[in-house]
Short mmCIF file of C-alpha atoms in Angstrom, two decimals:
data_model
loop_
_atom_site.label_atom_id
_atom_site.label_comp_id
_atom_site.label_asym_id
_atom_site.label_seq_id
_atom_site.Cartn_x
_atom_site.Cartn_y
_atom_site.Cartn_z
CA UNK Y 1 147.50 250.11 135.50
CA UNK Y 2 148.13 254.21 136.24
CA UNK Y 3 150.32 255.98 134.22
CA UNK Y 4 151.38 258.05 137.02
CA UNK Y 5 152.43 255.02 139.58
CA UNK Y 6 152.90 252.06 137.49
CA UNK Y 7 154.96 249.74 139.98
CA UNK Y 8 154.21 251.32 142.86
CA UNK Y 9 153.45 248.65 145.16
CA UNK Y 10 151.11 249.12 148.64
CA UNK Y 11 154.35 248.82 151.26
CA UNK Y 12 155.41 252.17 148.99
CA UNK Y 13 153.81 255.21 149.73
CA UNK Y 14 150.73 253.71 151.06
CA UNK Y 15 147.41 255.04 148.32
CA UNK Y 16 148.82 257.73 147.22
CA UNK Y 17 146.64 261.04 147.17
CA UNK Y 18 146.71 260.88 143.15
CA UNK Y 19 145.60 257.54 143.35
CA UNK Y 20 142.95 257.90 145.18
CA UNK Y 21 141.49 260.63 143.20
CA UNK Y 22 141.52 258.56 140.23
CA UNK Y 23 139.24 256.11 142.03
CA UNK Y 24 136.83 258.68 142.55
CA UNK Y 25 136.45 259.92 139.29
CA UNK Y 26 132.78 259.43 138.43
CA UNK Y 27 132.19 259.66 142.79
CA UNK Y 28 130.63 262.36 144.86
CA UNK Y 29 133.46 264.16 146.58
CA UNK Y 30 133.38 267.29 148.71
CA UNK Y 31 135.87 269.70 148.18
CA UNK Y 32 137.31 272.59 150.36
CA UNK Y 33 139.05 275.68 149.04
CA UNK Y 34 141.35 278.06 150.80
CA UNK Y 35 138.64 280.91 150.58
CA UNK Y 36 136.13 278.96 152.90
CA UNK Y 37 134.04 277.73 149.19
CA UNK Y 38 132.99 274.21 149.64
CA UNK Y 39 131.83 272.12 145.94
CA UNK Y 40 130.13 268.81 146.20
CA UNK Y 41 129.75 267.06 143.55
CA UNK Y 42 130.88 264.18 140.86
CA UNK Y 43 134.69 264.33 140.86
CA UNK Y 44 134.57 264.24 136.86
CA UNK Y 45 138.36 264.84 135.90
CA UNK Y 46 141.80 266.11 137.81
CA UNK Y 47 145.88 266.25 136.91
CA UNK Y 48 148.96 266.19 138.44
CA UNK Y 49 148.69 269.50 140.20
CA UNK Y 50 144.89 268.71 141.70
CA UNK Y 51 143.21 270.84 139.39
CA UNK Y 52 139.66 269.32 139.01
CA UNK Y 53 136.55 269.45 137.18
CA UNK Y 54 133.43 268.72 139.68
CA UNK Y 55 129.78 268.58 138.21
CA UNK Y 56 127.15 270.27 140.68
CA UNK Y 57 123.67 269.12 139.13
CA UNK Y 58 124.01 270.72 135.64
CA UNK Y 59 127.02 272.71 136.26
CA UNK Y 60 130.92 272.18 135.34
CA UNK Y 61 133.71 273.24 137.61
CA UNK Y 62 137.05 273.86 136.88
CA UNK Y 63 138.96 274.38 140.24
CA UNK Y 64 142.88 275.31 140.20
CA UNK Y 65 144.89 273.56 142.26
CA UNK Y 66 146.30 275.56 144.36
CA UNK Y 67 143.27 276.71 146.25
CA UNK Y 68 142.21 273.05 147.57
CA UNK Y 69 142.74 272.45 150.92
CA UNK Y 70 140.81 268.83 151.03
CA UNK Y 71 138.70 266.68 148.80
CA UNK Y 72 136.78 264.19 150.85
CA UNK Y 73 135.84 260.98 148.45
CA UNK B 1 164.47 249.41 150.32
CA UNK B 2 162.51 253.25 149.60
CA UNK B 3 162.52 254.33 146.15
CA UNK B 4 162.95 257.63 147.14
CA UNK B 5 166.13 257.52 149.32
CA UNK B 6 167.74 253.99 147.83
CA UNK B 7 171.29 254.22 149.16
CA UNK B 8 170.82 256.47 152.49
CA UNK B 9 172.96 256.41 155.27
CA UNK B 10 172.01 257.19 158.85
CA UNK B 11 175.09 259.93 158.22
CA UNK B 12 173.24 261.84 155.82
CA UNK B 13 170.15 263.85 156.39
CA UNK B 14 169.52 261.69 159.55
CA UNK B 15 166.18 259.83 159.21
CA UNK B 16 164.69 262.14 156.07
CA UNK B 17 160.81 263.65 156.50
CA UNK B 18 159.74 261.51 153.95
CA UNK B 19 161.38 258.05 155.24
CA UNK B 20 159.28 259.04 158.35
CA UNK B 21 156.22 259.38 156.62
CA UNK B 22 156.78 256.13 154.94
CA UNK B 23 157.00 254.18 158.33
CA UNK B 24 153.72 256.01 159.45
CA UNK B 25 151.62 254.67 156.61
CA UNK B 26 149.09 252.61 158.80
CA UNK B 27 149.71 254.22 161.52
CA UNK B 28 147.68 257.30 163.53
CA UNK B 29 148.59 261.51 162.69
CA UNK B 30 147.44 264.45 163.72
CA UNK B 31 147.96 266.62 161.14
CA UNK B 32 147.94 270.23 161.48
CA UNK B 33 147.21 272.79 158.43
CA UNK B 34 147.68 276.18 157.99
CA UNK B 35 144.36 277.72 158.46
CA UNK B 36 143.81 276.55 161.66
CA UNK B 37 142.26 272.82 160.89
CA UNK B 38 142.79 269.30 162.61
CA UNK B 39 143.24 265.86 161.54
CA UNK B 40 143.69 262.91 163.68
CA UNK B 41 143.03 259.45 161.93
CA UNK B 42 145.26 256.61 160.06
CA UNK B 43 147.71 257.68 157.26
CA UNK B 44 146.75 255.95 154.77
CA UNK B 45 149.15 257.45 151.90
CA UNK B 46 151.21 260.50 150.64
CA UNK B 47 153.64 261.70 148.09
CA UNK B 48 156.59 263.78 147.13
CA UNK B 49 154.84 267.23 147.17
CA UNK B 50 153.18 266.11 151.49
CA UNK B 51 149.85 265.63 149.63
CA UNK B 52 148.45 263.21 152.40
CA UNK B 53 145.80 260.37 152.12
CA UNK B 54 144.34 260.15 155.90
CA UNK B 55 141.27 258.49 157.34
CA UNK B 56 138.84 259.48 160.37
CA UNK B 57 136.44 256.65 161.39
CA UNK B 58 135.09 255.52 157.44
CA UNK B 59 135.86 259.16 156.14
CA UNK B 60 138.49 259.71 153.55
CA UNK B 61 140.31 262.90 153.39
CA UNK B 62 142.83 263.75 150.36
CA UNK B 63 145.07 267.23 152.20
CA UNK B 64 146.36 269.15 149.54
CA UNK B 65 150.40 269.40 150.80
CA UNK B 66 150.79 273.32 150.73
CA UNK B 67 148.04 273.22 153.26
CA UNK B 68 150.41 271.31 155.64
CA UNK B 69 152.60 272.91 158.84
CA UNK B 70 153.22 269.90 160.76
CA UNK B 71 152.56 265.66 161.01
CA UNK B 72 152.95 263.99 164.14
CA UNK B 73 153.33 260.26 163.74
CA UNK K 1 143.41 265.48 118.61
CA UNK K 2 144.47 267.18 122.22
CA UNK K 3 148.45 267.71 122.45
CA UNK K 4 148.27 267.67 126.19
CA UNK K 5 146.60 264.49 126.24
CA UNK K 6 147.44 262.15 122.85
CA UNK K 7 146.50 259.15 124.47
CA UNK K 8 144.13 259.59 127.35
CA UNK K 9 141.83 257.51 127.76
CA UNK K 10 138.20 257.70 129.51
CA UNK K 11 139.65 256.00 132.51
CA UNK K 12 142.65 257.73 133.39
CA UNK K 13 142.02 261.19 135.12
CA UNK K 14 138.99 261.11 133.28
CA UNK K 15 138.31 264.56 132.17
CA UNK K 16 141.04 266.57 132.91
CA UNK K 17 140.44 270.16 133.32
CA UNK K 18 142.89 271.01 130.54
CA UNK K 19 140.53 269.10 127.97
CA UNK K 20 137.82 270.42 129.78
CA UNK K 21 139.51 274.37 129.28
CA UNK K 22 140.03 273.07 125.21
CA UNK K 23 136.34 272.12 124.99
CA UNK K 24 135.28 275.47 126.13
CA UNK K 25 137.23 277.73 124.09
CA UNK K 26 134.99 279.94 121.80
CA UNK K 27 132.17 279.61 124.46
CA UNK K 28 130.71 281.72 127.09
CA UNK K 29 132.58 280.96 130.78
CA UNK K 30 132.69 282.40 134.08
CA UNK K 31 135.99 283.52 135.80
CA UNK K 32 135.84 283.88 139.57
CA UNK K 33 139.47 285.48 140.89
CA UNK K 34 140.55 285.27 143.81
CA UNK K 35 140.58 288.61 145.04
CA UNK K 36 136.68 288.67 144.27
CA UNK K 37 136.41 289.80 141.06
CA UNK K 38 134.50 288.03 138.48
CA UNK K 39 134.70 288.05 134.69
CA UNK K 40 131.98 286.96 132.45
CA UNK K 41 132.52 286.38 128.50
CA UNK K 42 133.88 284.25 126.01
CA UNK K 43 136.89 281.92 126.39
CA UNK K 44 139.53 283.05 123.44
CA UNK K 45 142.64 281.32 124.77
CA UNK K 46 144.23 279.67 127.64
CA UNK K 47 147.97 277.90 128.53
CA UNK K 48 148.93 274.97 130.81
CA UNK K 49 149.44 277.89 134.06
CA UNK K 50 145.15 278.42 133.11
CA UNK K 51 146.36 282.13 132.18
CA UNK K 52 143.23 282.77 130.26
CA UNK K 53 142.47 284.87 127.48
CA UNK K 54 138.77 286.00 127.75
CA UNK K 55 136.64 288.68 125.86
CA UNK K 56 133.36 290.89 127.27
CA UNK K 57 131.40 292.57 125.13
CA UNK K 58 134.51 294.36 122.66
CA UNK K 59 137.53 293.80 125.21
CA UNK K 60 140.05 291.45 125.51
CA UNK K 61 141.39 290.54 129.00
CA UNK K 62 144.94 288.49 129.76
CA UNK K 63 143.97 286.90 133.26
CA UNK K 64 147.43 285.33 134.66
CA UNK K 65 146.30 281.86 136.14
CA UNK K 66 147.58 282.31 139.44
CA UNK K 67 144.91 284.82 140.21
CA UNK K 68 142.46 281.97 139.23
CA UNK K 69 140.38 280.21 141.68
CA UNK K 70 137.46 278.76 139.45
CA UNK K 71 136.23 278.57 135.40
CA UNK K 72 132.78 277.26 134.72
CA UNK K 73 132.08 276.98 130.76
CA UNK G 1 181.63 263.73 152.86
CA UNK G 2 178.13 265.64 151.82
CA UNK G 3 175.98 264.39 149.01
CA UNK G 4 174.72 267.62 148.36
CA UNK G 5 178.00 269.64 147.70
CA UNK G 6 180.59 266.74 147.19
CA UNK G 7 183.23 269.35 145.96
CA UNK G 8 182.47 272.20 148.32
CA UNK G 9 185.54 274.14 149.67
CA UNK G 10 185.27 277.32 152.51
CA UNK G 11 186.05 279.80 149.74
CA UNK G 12 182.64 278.95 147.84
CA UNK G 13 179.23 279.59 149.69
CA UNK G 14 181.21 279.61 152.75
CA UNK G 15 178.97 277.32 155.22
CA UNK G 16 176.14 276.15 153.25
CA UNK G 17 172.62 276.04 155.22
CA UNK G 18 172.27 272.23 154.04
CA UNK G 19 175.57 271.48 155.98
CA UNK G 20 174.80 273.38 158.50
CA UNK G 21 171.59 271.37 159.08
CA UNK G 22 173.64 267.96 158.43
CA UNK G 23 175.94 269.21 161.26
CA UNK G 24 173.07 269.47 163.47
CA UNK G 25 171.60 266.23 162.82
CA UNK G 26 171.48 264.64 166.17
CA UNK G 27 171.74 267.77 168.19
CA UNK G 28 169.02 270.29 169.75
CA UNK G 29 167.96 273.12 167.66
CA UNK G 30 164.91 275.88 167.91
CA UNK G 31 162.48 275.89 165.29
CA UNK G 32 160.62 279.41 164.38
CA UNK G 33 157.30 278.55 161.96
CA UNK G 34 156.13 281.48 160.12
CA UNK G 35 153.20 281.33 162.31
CA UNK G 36 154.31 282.14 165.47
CA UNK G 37 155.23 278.40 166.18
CA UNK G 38 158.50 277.11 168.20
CA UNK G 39 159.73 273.71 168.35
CA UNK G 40 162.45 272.88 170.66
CA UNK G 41 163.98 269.22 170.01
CA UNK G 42 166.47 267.38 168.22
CA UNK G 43 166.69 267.51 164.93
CA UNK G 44 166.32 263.69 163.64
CA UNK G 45 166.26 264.37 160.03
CA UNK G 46 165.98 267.01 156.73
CA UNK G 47 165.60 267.40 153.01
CA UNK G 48 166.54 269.65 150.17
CA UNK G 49 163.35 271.37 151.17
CA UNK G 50 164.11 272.20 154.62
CA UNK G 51 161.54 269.81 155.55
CA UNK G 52 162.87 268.62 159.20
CA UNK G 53 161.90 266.27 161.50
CA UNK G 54 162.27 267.24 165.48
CA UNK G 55 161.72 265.29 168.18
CA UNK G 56 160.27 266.63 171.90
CA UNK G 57 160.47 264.50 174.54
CA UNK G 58 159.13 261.55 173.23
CA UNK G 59 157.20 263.19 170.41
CA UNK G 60 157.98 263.07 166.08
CA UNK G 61 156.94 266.08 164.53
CA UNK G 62 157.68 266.26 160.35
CA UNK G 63 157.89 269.80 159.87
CA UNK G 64 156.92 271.10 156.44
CA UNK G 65 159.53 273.03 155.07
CA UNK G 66 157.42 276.16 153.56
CA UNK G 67 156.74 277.45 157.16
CA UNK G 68 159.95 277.81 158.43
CA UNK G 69 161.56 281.18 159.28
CA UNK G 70 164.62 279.95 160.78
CA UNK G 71 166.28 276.74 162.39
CA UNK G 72 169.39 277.71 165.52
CA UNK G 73 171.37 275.10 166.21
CA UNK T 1 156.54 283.06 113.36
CA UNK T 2 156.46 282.85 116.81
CA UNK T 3 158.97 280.96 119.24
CA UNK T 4 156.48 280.46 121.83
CA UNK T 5 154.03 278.26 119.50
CA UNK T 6 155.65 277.57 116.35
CA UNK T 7 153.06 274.92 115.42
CA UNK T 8 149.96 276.26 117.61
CA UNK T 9 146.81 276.01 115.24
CA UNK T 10 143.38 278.07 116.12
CA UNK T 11 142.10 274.79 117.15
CA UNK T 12 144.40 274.35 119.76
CA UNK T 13 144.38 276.11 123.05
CA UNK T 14 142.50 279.42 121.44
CA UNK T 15 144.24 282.35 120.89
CA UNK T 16 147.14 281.77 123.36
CA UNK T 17 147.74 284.27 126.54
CA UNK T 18 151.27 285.22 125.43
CA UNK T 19 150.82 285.10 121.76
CA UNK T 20 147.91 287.81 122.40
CA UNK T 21 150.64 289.79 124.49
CA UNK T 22 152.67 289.34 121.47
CA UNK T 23 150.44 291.04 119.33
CA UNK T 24 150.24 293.48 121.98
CA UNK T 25 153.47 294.98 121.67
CA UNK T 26 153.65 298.78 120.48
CA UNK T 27 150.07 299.06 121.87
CA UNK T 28 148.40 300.55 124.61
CA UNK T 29 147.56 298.31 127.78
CA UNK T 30 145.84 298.69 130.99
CA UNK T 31 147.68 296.55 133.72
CA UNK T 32 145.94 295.78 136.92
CA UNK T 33 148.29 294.89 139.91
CA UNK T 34 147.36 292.58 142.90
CA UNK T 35 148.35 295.10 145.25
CA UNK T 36 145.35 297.54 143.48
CA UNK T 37 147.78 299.31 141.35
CA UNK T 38 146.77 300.25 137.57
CA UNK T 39 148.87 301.18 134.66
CA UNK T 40 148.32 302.75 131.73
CA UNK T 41 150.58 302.74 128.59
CA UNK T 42 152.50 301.01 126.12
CA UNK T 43 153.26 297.40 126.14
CA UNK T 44 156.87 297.78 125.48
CA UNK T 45 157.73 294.26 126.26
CA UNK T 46 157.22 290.94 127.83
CA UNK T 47 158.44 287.44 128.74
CA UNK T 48 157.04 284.08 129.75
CA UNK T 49 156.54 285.11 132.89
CA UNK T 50 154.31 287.80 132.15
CA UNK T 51 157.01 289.99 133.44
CA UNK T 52 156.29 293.83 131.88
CA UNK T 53 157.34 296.73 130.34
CA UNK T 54 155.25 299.45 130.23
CA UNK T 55 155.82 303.00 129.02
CA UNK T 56 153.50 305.91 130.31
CA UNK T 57 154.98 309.39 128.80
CA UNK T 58 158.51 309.03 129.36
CA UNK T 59 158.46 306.74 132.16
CA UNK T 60 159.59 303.09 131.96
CA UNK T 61 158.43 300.93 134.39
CA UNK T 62 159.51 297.02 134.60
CA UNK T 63 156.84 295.12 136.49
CA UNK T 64 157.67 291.92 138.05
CA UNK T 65 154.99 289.40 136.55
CA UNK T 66 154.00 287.81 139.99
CA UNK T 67 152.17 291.00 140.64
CA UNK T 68 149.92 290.98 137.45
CA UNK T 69 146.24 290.19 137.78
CA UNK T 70 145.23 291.32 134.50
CA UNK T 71 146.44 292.22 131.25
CA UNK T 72 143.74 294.80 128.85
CA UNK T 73 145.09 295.19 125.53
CA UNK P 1 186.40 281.98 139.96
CA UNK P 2 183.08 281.47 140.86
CA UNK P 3 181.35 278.41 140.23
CA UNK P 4 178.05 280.11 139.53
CA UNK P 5 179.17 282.67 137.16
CA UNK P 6 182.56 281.17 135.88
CA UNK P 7 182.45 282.98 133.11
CA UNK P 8 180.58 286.01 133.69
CA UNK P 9 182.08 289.66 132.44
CA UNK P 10 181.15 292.90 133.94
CA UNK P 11 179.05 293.90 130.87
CA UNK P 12 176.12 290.97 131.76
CA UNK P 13 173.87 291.41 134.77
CA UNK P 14 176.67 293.68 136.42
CA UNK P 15 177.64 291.89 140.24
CA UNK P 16 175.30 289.58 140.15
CA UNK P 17 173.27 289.20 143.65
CA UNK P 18 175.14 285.82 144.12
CA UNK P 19 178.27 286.96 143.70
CA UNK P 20 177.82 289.84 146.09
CA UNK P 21 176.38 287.32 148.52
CA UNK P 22 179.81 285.52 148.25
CA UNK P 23 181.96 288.47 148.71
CA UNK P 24 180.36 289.16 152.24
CA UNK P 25 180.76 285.51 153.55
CA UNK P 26 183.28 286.33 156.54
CA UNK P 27 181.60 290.18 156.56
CA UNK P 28 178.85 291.45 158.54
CA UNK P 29 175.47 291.57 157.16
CA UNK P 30 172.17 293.28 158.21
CA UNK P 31 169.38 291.10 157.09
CA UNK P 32 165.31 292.21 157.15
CA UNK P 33 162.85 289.21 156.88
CA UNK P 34 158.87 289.45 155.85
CA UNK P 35 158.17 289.20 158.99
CA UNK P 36 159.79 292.29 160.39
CA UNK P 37 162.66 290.56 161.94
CA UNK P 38 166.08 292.02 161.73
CA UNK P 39 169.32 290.13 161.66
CA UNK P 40 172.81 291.28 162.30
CA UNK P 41 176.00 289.12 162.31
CA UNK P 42 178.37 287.53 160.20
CA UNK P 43 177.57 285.92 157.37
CA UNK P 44 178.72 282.49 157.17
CA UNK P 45 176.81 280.91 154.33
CA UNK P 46 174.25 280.80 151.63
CA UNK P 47 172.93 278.34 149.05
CA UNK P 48 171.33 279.89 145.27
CA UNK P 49 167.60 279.92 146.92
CA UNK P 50 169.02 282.46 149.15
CA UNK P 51 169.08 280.67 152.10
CA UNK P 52 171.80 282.17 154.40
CA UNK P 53 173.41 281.17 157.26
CA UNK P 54 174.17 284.10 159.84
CA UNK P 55 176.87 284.11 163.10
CA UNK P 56 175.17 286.54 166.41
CA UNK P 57 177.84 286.63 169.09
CA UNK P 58 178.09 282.87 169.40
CA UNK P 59 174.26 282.02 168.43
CA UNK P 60 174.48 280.54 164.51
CA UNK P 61 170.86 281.06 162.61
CA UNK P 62 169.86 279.12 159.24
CA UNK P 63 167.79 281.11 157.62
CA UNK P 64 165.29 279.97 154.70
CA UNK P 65 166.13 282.50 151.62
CA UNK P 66 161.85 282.68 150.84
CA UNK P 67 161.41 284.74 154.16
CA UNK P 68 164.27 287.62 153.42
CA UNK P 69 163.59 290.85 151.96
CA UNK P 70 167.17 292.33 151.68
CA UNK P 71 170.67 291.50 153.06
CA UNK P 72 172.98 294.94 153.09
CA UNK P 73 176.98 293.85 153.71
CA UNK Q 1 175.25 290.09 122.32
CA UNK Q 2 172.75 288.91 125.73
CA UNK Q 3 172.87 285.42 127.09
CA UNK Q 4 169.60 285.37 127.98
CA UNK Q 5 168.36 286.50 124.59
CA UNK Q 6 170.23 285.67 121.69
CA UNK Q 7 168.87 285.76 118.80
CA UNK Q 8 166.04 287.92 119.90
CA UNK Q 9 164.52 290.24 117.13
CA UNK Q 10 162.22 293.58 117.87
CA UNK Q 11 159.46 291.67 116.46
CA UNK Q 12 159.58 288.87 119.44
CA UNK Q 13 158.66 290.33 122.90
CA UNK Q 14 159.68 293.34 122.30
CA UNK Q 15 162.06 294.71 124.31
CA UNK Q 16 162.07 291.67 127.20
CA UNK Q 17 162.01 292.66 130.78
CA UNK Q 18 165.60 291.19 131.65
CA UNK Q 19 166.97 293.02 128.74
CA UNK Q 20 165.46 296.37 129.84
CA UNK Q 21 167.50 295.39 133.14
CA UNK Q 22 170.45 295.01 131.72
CA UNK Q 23 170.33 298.12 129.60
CA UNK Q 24 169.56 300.00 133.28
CA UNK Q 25 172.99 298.59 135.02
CA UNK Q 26 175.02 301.42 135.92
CA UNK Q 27 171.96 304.02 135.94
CA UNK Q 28 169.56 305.06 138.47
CA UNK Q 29 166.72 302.74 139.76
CA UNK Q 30 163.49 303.13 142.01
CA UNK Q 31 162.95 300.11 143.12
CA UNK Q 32 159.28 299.36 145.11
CA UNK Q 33 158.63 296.49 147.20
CA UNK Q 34 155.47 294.48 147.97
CA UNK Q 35 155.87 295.26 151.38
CA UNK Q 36 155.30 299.17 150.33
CA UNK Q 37 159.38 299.66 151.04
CA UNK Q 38 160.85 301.95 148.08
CA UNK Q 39 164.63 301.90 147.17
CA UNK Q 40 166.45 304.66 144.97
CA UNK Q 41 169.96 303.95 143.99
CA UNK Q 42 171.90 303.01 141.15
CA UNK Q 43 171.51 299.55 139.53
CA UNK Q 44 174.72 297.46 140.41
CA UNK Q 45 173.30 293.89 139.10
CA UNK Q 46 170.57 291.39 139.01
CA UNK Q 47 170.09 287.80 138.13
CA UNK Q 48 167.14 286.00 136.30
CA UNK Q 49 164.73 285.90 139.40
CA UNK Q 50 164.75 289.63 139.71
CA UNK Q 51 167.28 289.57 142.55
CA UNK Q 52 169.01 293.04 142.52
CA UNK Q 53 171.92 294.79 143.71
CA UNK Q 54 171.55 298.49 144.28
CA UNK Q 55 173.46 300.83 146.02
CA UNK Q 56 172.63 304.29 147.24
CA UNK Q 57 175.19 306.67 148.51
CA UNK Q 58 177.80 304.34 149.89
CA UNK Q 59 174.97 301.32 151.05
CA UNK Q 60 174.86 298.23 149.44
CA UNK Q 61 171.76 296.27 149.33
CA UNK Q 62 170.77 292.89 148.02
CA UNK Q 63 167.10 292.01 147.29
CA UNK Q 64 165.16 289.11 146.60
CA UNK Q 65 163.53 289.13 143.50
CA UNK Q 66 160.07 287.51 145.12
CA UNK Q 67 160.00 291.46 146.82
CA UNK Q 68 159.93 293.40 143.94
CA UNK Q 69 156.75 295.02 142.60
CA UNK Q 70 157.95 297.19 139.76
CA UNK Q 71 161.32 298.36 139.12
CA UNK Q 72 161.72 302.25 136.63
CA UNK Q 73 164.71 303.00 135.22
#
């Protein structure tokens, strides 16, 4: 059902972060970078290392990875 | 009985960070980060990297893991 | 018709910022760095670390990704 | 005896920091975090990453590995 | 005819960062440093890293890739 | 004779840092962390991350090899 | 004739970072560090992270390649 946790099972890892970004692709989410920015907006895409694409009224985001601190569904 | 340890003995490593984290799925954290920030609610999933799933009252908060200093189960 | 993505579908990571980076190449973008600076021009190439290749105007500029905080096509 | 370096004798890498930390499994060790923090406790478990777990008293902490400086048994 | 991207088409990640250092060899670069240092000179060589080698007069200078923020051909 | 560099000659990479690192084990070492910190002692171990393992008078420190700047034997 | 490089020809990368190394083993280095630190010796060895040995007047010094800034031969 996800390519990245096929058999995982709920007593495993509880909902795993990765997992729970996928479930909020096409959602609002707020996200929080290391330099203080904050983006709300759809959640339209991510990977493996939490880089995203967020949608801000007209506007496309591409935010690496490595300067999220949270992303609030 | 963890996918991520399967044949651990109480001899080696002692009880592993991530075998903790596992038995505190469902349970209440505070987790601290590096700039400074907060979070007490239920852990509600991780992964290999400390990327933590953890929930406050009905909010949802995806932590990045290279944000992360401590967890305390 | 992406090699980083063969077989992803709509409801898997949905847009990932990879394919969103591929879609964007030969158009105008907008490079925020983290140490401030900002670069405005046309997306020539990128890699999977989002080193980008971008031109302003007549020049050419390598940006190594790690310097990268956000792209917006 | 040691997962991690099955075929280890003194002549090569002398006392490696992984079995110096299996060693202290069990036993009290000081914790310096990059910043500024010290934990005090015994050390209940570890990983390849140097991510430990300590307990105070009655208290778990899972210490992320990245923000350690240096563990004394 | 080159190792990096044997099989890399124009429609397929651009103009690639390292395949435009490629072509970059033999000319002159300006290199911009994270810690504010610029250098001027010939690209004499590079790897996957974006490790450097730069000639200014007679001076070589190896720059550790880590460093780079940007790359002007 | 060393099972990081079995076959290494003199003509490739010189001593290599690891090598050194294993001709001081027993010896004393002075060793300068990022954060200004200054170790002397003997050196009793190290792993290939550089994480060492350093004897004061009776008091044994693991160090993690990310926070050291040199070692001099 | 180089591990590390094989079959490299002048027309792929030029004249690689590690090789320039290599070529500098035995000869006289400055050596500058990210933490503004400066080292002038000769050039005893190095690995593939940029770890170097270098020794001036009778000192020996190790350093981790995650220090180095830019290293002219």
């Amino acid at each position: 059902m996800h390519a990245l946790a096929p058999d995982m099972s709920m007593s495993e890892n509880g909902n795993r972060p990765l997992d729970v970004l996928e479930t909020s692709v096409g959602e609002s989410v707020t996200i929080q970078l290391k330099d203080g920015e904050r983006y709300e907006g759809e959640l339209v895409g991510y990977d493996q290392h939490m880089n995203l694409v967020v949608e801000e009224d007209e506007d496309t985001t591409i935010i690496r990875g490595d300067n999220v601190v949270t992303i609030r569904p």
